[in-house]
Short mmCIF file of C-alpha atoms and ligand atoms in Angstrom, two decimals:
data_model
loop_
_atom_site.label_atom_id
_atom_site.label_comp_id
_atom_site.label_asym_id
_atom_site.label_seq_id
_atom_site.Cartn_x
_atom_site.Cartn_y
_atom_site.Cartn_z
CA UNK A 23 -13.18 -130.66 -171.60
CA UNK A 24 -13.57 -126.89 -171.40
CA UNK A 25 -13.24 -125.19 -168.01
CA UNK A 26 -13.97 -121.58 -167.16
CA UNK A 27 -12.28 -120.20 -164.03
CA UNK A 28 -13.48 -116.90 -162.59
CA UNK A 29 -11.37 -114.91 -160.13
CA UNK A 30 -8.36 -116.16 -162.07
CA UNK A 31 -6.07 -113.45 -160.67
CA UNK A 32 -6.45 -114.78 -157.09
CA UNK A 33 -4.23 -117.34 -155.39
CA UNK A 34 -6.61 -120.28 -155.91
CA UNK A 35 -7.48 -119.18 -159.44
CA UNK A 36 -3.81 -119.13 -160.45
CA UNK A 37 -3.23 -122.59 -159.00
CA UNK A 38 -6.27 -124.04 -160.78
CA UNK A 39 -5.18 -122.66 -164.15
CA UNK A 40 -1.86 -124.47 -163.83
CA UNK A 41 -3.35 -127.71 -162.49
CA UNK A 42 -6.10 -127.99 -165.09
CA UNK A 43 -3.60 -127.33 -167.88
CA UNK A 44 -1.34 -130.08 -166.51
CA UNK A 45 -4.37 -132.39 -166.68
CA UNK A 46 -4.96 -131.40 -170.33
CA UNK A 47 -8.21 -129.50 -169.81
CA UNK A 48 -8.83 -126.52 -172.09
CA UNK A 49 -8.79 -123.64 -169.62
CA UNK A 50 -10.49 -120.27 -170.03
CA UNK A 51 -9.35 -118.10 -167.10
CA UNK A 52 -11.04 -114.77 -166.35
CA UNK A 53 -9.58 -112.20 -163.99
CA UNK A 54 -11.81 -109.56 -162.39
CA UNK A 55 -10.82 -107.13 -165.15
CA UNK A 56 -11.86 -109.65 -167.83
CA UNK A 57 -15.12 -110.77 -166.21
CA UNK A 58 -16.95 -109.17 -163.29
CA UNK A 59 -19.11 -111.83 -161.63
CA UNK A 60 -21.58 -109.13 -160.55
CA UNK A 61 -22.30 -108.36 -164.23
CA UNK A 62 -24.89 -110.89 -165.41
CA UNK A 63 -24.74 -109.83 -169.04
CA UNK A 64 -20.99 -110.41 -169.16
CA UNK A 65 -21.47 -113.89 -167.65
CA UNK A 66 -24.23 -114.77 -170.12
CA UNK A 67 -22.18 -113.66 -173.13
CA UNK A 68 -19.08 -115.48 -171.88
CA UNK A 69 -20.94 -118.79 -171.41
CA UNK A 70 -22.68 -118.49 -174.79
CA UNK A 71 -19.37 -117.86 -176.52
CA UNK A 72 -17.26 -120.53 -174.80
CA UNK A 73 -19.89 -123.19 -174.04
CA UNK A 74 -17.78 -124.73 -171.27
CA UNK A 75 -18.35 -128.09 -169.61
CA UNK A 76 -17.53 -126.71 -166.16
CA UNK A 77 -17.66 -123.27 -164.54
CA UNK A 78 -15.56 -122.83 -161.41
CA UNK A 79 -15.98 -119.71 -159.31
CA UNK A 80 -13.01 -118.72 -157.14
CA UNK A 81 -13.85 -114.99 -157.30
CA UNK A 82 -14.71 -113.42 -153.96
CA UNK A 83 -14.32 -110.37 -151.75
CA UNK A 84 -11.95 -112.09 -149.28
CA UNK A 85 -10.74 -109.25 -147.04
CA UNK A 86 -12.60 -110.10 -143.85
CA UNK A 87 -12.08 -106.70 -142.14
CA UNK A 88 -12.98 -104.68 -145.25
CA UNK A 89 -16.22 -106.66 -145.68
CA UNK A 90 -17.38 -105.23 -142.33
CA UNK A 91 -17.27 -101.68 -143.72
CA UNK A 92 -18.08 -102.34 -147.38
CA UNK A 93 -21.16 -104.45 -146.73
CA UNK A 94 -22.88 -103.77 -150.08
CA UNK A 95 -19.84 -104.96 -152.01
CA UNK A 96 -19.46 -108.03 -149.78
CA UNK A 97 -23.03 -109.18 -150.42
CA UNK A 98 -22.87 -108.23 -154.10
CA UNK A 99 -19.64 -110.13 -154.86
CA UNK A 100 -19.97 -113.04 -152.42
CA UNK A 101 -23.76 -113.43 -152.55
CA UNK A 102 -25.23 -112.14 -155.84
CA UNK A 103 -22.22 -113.02 -158.04
CA UNK A 104 -22.47 -116.77 -157.34
CA UNK A 105 -26.25 -116.54 -157.91
CA UNK A 106 -25.78 -115.07 -161.40
CA UNK A 107 -23.13 -117.68 -162.23
CA UNK A 108 -25.32 -120.54 -160.99
CA UNK A 109 -28.36 -119.27 -162.97
CA UNK A 110 -26.47 -118.87 -166.23
CA UNK A 111 -24.73 -122.22 -165.76
CA UNK A 112 -28.09 -123.92 -165.30
CA UNK A 113 -29.51 -122.23 -168.38
CA UNK A 114 -26.72 -123.65 -170.54
CA UNK A 115 -26.38 -127.00 -168.69
CA UNK A 116 -22.87 -126.21 -167.45
CA UNK A 117 -21.73 -127.88 -164.21
CA UNK A 118 -21.16 -125.17 -161.60
CA UNK A 119 -18.59 -125.33 -158.78
CA UNK A 120 -18.37 -122.61 -156.15
CA UNK A 121 -15.75 -122.15 -153.41
CA UNK A 122 -16.92 -121.26 -149.90
CA UNK A 123 -15.45 -121.06 -146.43
CA UNK A 124 -15.26 -122.31 -142.84
CA UNK A 125 -16.42 -118.79 -141.82
CA UNK A 126 -20.02 -119.87 -142.47
CA UNK A 127 -19.82 -121.58 -139.04
CA UNK A 128 -19.79 -119.88 -135.64
CA UNK A 129 -16.60 -121.60 -134.46
CA UNK A 130 -18.11 -122.79 -131.19
CA UNK A 131 -17.93 -126.54 -131.90
CA UNK A 132 -15.18 -128.69 -130.39
CA UNK A 133 -15.08 -131.34 -133.09
CA UNK A 134 -14.84 -131.02 -136.88
CA UNK A 135 -17.80 -129.44 -138.68
CA UNK A 136 -19.67 -131.76 -141.02
CA UNK A 137 -21.56 -130.62 -144.12
CA UNK A 138 -24.93 -131.03 -142.34
CA UNK A 139 -24.04 -128.75 -139.41
CA UNK A 140 -26.11 -125.57 -139.31
CA UNK A 141 -24.16 -122.52 -140.47
CA UNK A 142 -24.18 -119.48 -138.19
CA UNK A 143 -21.70 -116.95 -139.54
CA UNK A 144 -20.49 -114.23 -137.17
CA UNK A 145 -19.05 -111.79 -139.71
CA UNK A 146 -20.22 -109.98 -142.84
CA UNK A 147 -17.72 -112.03 -144.86
CA UNK A 148 -19.19 -115.28 -143.47
CA UNK A 149 -22.78 -114.09 -143.95
CA UNK A 150 -22.16 -112.97 -147.51
CA UNK A 151 -20.43 -116.27 -148.35
CA UNK A 152 -23.35 -118.22 -146.85
CA UNK A 153 -25.77 -116.21 -148.97
CA UNK A 154 -23.70 -117.14 -152.03
CA UNK A 155 -23.97 -120.84 -151.15
CA UNK A 156 -27.71 -120.64 -150.57
CA UNK A 157 -28.51 -118.64 -153.70
CA UNK A 158 -26.32 -120.87 -155.87
CA UNK A 159 -28.07 -124.01 -154.58
CA UNK A 160 -31.53 -122.46 -154.84
CA UNK A 161 -30.97 -121.22 -158.40
CA UNK A 162 -29.23 -124.38 -159.56
CA UNK A 163 -29.72 -127.55 -157.53
CA UNK A 164 -26.85 -129.22 -159.44
CA UNK A 165 -24.30 -126.76 -158.01
CA UNK A 166 -21.39 -128.08 -155.99
CA UNK A 167 -20.20 -125.99 -153.05
CA UNK A 168 -16.69 -126.62 -151.76
CA UNK A 169 -15.95 -125.19 -148.31
CA UNK A 170 -12.30 -124.83 -147.46
CA UNK A 171 -10.13 -123.04 -144.87
CA UNK A 172 -6.82 -121.28 -144.15
CA UNK A 173 -5.82 -121.29 -147.81
CA UNK A 174 -2.32 -120.51 -149.06
CA UNK A 175 -0.78 -120.66 -152.51
CA UNK A 176 2.00 -119.10 -154.56
CA UNK A 177 1.81 -115.39 -155.12
CA UNK A 178 -1.04 -114.96 -152.63
CA UNK A 179 -1.60 -112.65 -149.68
CA UNK A 180 -1.73 -115.37 -147.06
CA UNK A 181 -0.51 -116.40 -143.62
CA UNK A 182 2.41 -118.53 -144.87
CA UNK A 183 3.84 -115.76 -147.03
CA UNK A 184 3.40 -113.23 -144.21
CA UNK A 185 5.21 -115.45 -141.69
CA UNK A 186 7.96 -116.19 -144.24
CA UNK A 187 8.58 -112.47 -144.69
CA UNK A 188 8.58 -111.82 -140.93
CA UNK A 189 10.88 -114.81 -140.32
CA UNK A 190 13.47 -113.26 -142.62
CA UNK A 191 13.91 -110.08 -140.57
CA UNK A 192 12.10 -110.17 -137.18
CA UNK A 193 13.67 -111.58 -134.02
CA UNK A 194 10.25 -112.53 -132.66
CA UNK A 195 6.65 -112.76 -133.81
CA UNK A 196 3.46 -113.04 -131.76
CA UNK A 197 0.84 -115.47 -133.02
CA UNK A 198 -2.59 -116.45 -131.72
CA UNK A 199 -2.63 -119.85 -129.99
CA UNK A 200 -6.35 -120.25 -129.21
CA UNK A 201 -7.89 -120.41 -132.69
CA UNK A 202 -7.89 -123.78 -134.46
CA UNK A 203 -8.38 -124.72 -138.09
CA UNK A 204 -6.78 -126.57 -140.95
CA UNK A 205 -4.24 -124.98 -143.30
CA UNK A 206 -4.93 -125.91 -146.91
CA UNK A 207 -2.51 -125.79 -149.83
CA UNK A 208 -4.23 -124.49 -152.99
CA UNK A 209 -2.65 -127.32 -155.01
CA UNK A 210 -4.24 -129.98 -152.79
CA UNK A 211 -7.61 -128.23 -152.95
CA UNK A 212 -7.25 -128.14 -156.74
CA UNK A 213 -6.51 -131.87 -156.91
CA UNK A 214 -9.65 -132.52 -154.86
CA UNK A 215 -11.68 -130.24 -157.08
CA UNK A 216 -10.64 -132.14 -160.21
CA UNK A 217 -11.61 -135.37 -158.43
CA UNK A 218 -15.02 -133.94 -157.46
CA UNK A 219 -15.87 -132.89 -161.03
CA UNK A 220 -17.27 -136.36 -161.65
CA UNK A 221 -18.76 -136.99 -158.19
CA UNK A 222 -22.36 -136.26 -157.12
CA UNK A 223 -23.16 -132.57 -156.68
CA UNK A 224 -23.76 -131.05 -153.24
CA UNK A 225 -21.74 -129.49 -150.42
CA UNK A 226 -18.24 -130.82 -149.66
CA UNK A 227 -15.71 -129.88 -147.00
CA UNK A 228 -12.21 -129.94 -148.51
CA UNK A 229 -9.05 -129.14 -146.55
CA UNK A 230 -5.76 -130.86 -145.88
CA UNK A 231 -6.12 -133.34 -143.02
CA UNK A 232 -5.27 -132.72 -139.36
CA UNK A 233 -5.62 -129.41 -137.56
CA UNK A 234 -3.56 -126.86 -135.60
CA UNK A 235 -3.60 -123.40 -134.05
CA UNK A 236 -2.19 -120.34 -135.86
CA UNK A 237 0.72 -120.53 -133.38
CA UNK A 238 1.47 -124.16 -134.34
CA UNK A 239 1.14 -123.25 -138.01
CA UNK A 240 3.62 -120.35 -137.66
CA UNK A 241 6.03 -122.52 -135.65
CA UNK A 242 6.01 -125.18 -138.37
CA UNK A 243 6.81 -122.55 -141.03
CA UNK A 244 9.64 -120.97 -139.03
CA UNK A 245 11.12 -124.37 -138.12
CA UNK A 246 11.03 -125.60 -141.73
CA UNK A 247 12.81 -122.43 -142.85
CA UNK A 248 15.50 -122.89 -140.17
CA UNK A 249 14.83 -119.34 -139.06
CA UNK A 250 16.04 -118.08 -135.66
CA UNK A 251 12.82 -116.04 -135.21
CA UNK A 252 11.08 -116.87 -131.94
CA UNK A 253 7.33 -117.51 -132.20
CA UNK A 254 5.49 -116.32 -129.08
CA UNK A 255 1.98 -117.65 -128.37
CA UNK A 256 -0.62 -115.00 -127.47
CA UNK A 257 -4.37 -115.12 -126.94
CA UNK A 258 -6.96 -113.76 -129.37
CA UNK A 259 -7.81 -111.17 -126.71
CA UNK A 260 -4.20 -109.99 -126.49
CA UNK A 261 -3.97 -109.82 -130.30
CA UNK A 262 -7.07 -107.60 -130.41
CA UNK A 263 -8.72 -108.45 -133.74
CA UNK A 264 -11.05 -105.88 -135.32
CA UNK A 265 -13.35 -108.57 -136.70
CA UNK A 266 -13.98 -111.84 -134.82
CA UNK A 267 -12.57 -115.08 -136.23
CA UNK A 268 -13.97 -118.55 -135.46
CA UNK A 269 -12.28 -120.14 -132.41
CA UNK A 270 -12.53 -123.56 -134.00
CA UNK A 271 -13.25 -124.10 -137.66
CA UNK A 272 -11.85 -127.52 -138.50
CA UNK A 273 -13.88 -129.05 -141.34
CA UNK A 274 -14.57 -132.78 -141.29
CA UNK A 275 -13.16 -134.81 -144.20
CA UNK A 276 -15.58 -137.72 -143.67
CA UNK A 277 -17.72 -137.04 -146.74
CA UNK A 278 -14.67 -136.51 -148.95
CA UNK A 279 -13.12 -139.71 -147.57
CA UNK A 280 -16.33 -141.66 -148.15
CA UNK A 281 -16.15 -140.53 -151.78
CA UNK A 282 -12.72 -142.12 -152.00
CA UNK A 283 -10.44 -139.11 -151.59
CA UNK A 284 -7.95 -138.59 -148.74
CA UNK A 285 -5.90 -135.39 -148.70
CA UNK A 286 -2.47 -135.42 -147.07
CA UNK A 287 -1.73 -133.90 -143.66
CA UNK A 288 -1.37 -130.11 -143.61
CA UNK A 289 2.32 -130.35 -142.61
CA UNK A 290 3.18 -132.38 -145.74
CA UNK A 291 1.39 -129.89 -147.97
CA UNK A 292 3.12 -126.99 -146.24
CA UNK A 293 6.59 -128.53 -146.62
CA UNK A 294 6.04 -129.09 -150.34
CA UNK A 295 4.80 -125.53 -150.75
CA UNK A 296 7.78 -124.03 -148.93
CA UNK A 297 10.22 -126.17 -150.87
CA UNK A 298 8.59 -125.30 -154.19
CA UNK A 299 8.53 -121.61 -153.32
CA UNK A 300 12.29 -121.81 -152.80
CA UNK A 301 13.17 -124.04 -155.79
CA UNK A 302 10.76 -122.85 -158.47
CA UNK A 303 9.61 -119.40 -157.49
CA UNK A 304 12.79 -118.17 -155.79
CA UNK A 305 10.64 -116.54 -153.07
N1 LIG B 19 -7.95 -117.25 -148.50
C1 LIG B 19 -8.46 -118.08 -147.58
O1 LIG B 19 -7.86 -118.32 -146.52
C2 LIG B 19 -9.79 -118.74 -147.84
C3 LIG B 19 -10.30 -119.60 -146.84
C4 LIG B 19 -11.53 -120.23 -147.07
C5 LIG B 19 -12.20 -120.02 -148.27
N2 LIG B 19 -11.69 -119.17 -149.20
C6 LIG B 19 -12.43 -118.97 -150.45
O2 LIG B 19 -11.64 -119.49 -151.51
C7 LIG B 19 -11.88 -118.76 -152.70
C8 LIG B 19 -10.56 -118.30 -153.30
O3 LIG B 19 -9.90 -117.48 -152.36
P1 LIG B 19 -8.47 -116.85 -152.64
O4 LIG B 19 -7.69 -116.99 -151.39
O5 LIG B 19 -7.92 -117.33 -153.94
O6 LIG B 19 -8.88 -115.30 -152.77
P2 LIG B 19 -8.15 -114.11 -153.52
O7 LIG B 19 -6.70 -114.42 -153.69
O8 LIG B 19 -8.57 -112.88 -152.81
O9 LIG B 19 -8.82 -114.18 -154.96
C9 LIG B 19 -10.12 -113.75 -155.21
C10 LIG B 19 -10.12 -113.11 -156.59
O10 LIG B 19 -11.44 -112.70 -156.90
C11 LIG B 19 -11.35 -111.45 -157.56
N3 LIG B 19 -12.62 -110.72 -157.53
C12 LIG B 19 -13.10 -109.90 -156.57
N4 LIG B 19 -14.28 -109.38 -156.95
C13 LIG B 19 -14.56 -109.89 -158.16
C14 LIG B 19 -15.63 -109.72 -159.09
N5 LIG B 19 -16.66 -108.91 -158.83
N6 LIG B 19 -15.59 -110.40 -160.27
C15 LIG B 19 -14.55 -111.20 -160.56
N7 LIG B 19 -13.49 -111.39 -159.74
C16 LIG B 19 -13.50 -110.74 -158.56
C17 LIG B 19 -10.24 -110.73 -156.80
O11 LIG B 19 -9.76 -109.62 -157.54
P3 LIG B 19 -9.17 -108.33 -156.73
O12 LIG B 19 -8.13 -108.88 -155.80
O13 LIG B 19 -8.65 -107.49 -157.83
O14 LIG B 19 -10.35 -107.76 -156.00
C18 LIG B 19 -9.23 -111.86 -156.66
O15 LIG B 19 -8.38 -111.94 -157.80
C19 LIG B 19 -12.84 -117.64 -152.31
O16 LIG B 19 -14.15 -118.04 -152.60
C20 LIG B 19 -12.69 -117.54 -150.81
O17 LIG B 19 -13.86 -117.04 -150.21
C21 LIG B 19 -10.49 -118.54 -149.02
#
């Protein structure tokens, strides 16, 4: 089976390359420099040349604050890029998988969001990602959209790596205690994605199971590392974010579970990640 991965230089892209190779797929990874998802001609030529079975888009403009000021780029990369990919995939009968986000929701719910809940993004990042979902599904009804949240993986700019760095030299760190979500290890998301390749198309919520606040997440990291750094809970208001984040963005696993897949609790995934980072990556 031939798999094309776009956004291959990102944290999820890198994880998928490794995972798919372990599973003996023939992987064709494309970094931004090798394939720009906003360039339809490049996409067309790539698909014609490789004739893959699956096309997986992990490419995105993920800097939430920057999206607020670079709106054109946000909508181009997160909205139009997935549209071009979905169109060209349909043309050549390639199965298209696109990664989306919990930020498509407003964060006002008090129980996990299901796939049928109405999106109501509050940021340019969330709006541009929602446009990407909608255009991909409109252009190619066989697309699969995978929404995930609070992602971390090796070599990525993410919360876990930031806290790890701070825990090595700061006596205390202040972390928001009133925003809830579910941390997701890129490896676990990748395992789910491989599982979903042969399941019916549509929208799926895929995260590790359970939920926590950023404060609880940071505390778990610091505790696992045996660091003496004190984690101090603060409110979102005290933290003073430039761009709003959802208060609650836990994604329900019911649909995934009903398709036979159960992902482990976020703490188990985190422990494996931290251990691996130490043993294999020497981070
Ligand atoms: N990170 C999270 O917490 C999180 C949470 C929920 C959902 N997601 C979604 O999960 C997916 C993967 O995220 P990630 O954390 O792996 O993000 P990432 O590390 O920022 O990777 C995204 C990659 O896409 C590349 N890219 C940007 N514009 C591109 C273009 N026009 N053409 C081709 N590639 C382009 C980026 O390159 P440059 O860095 O060089 O621009 C980067 O290598 C994204 O769809 C994201 O929206 C992420």
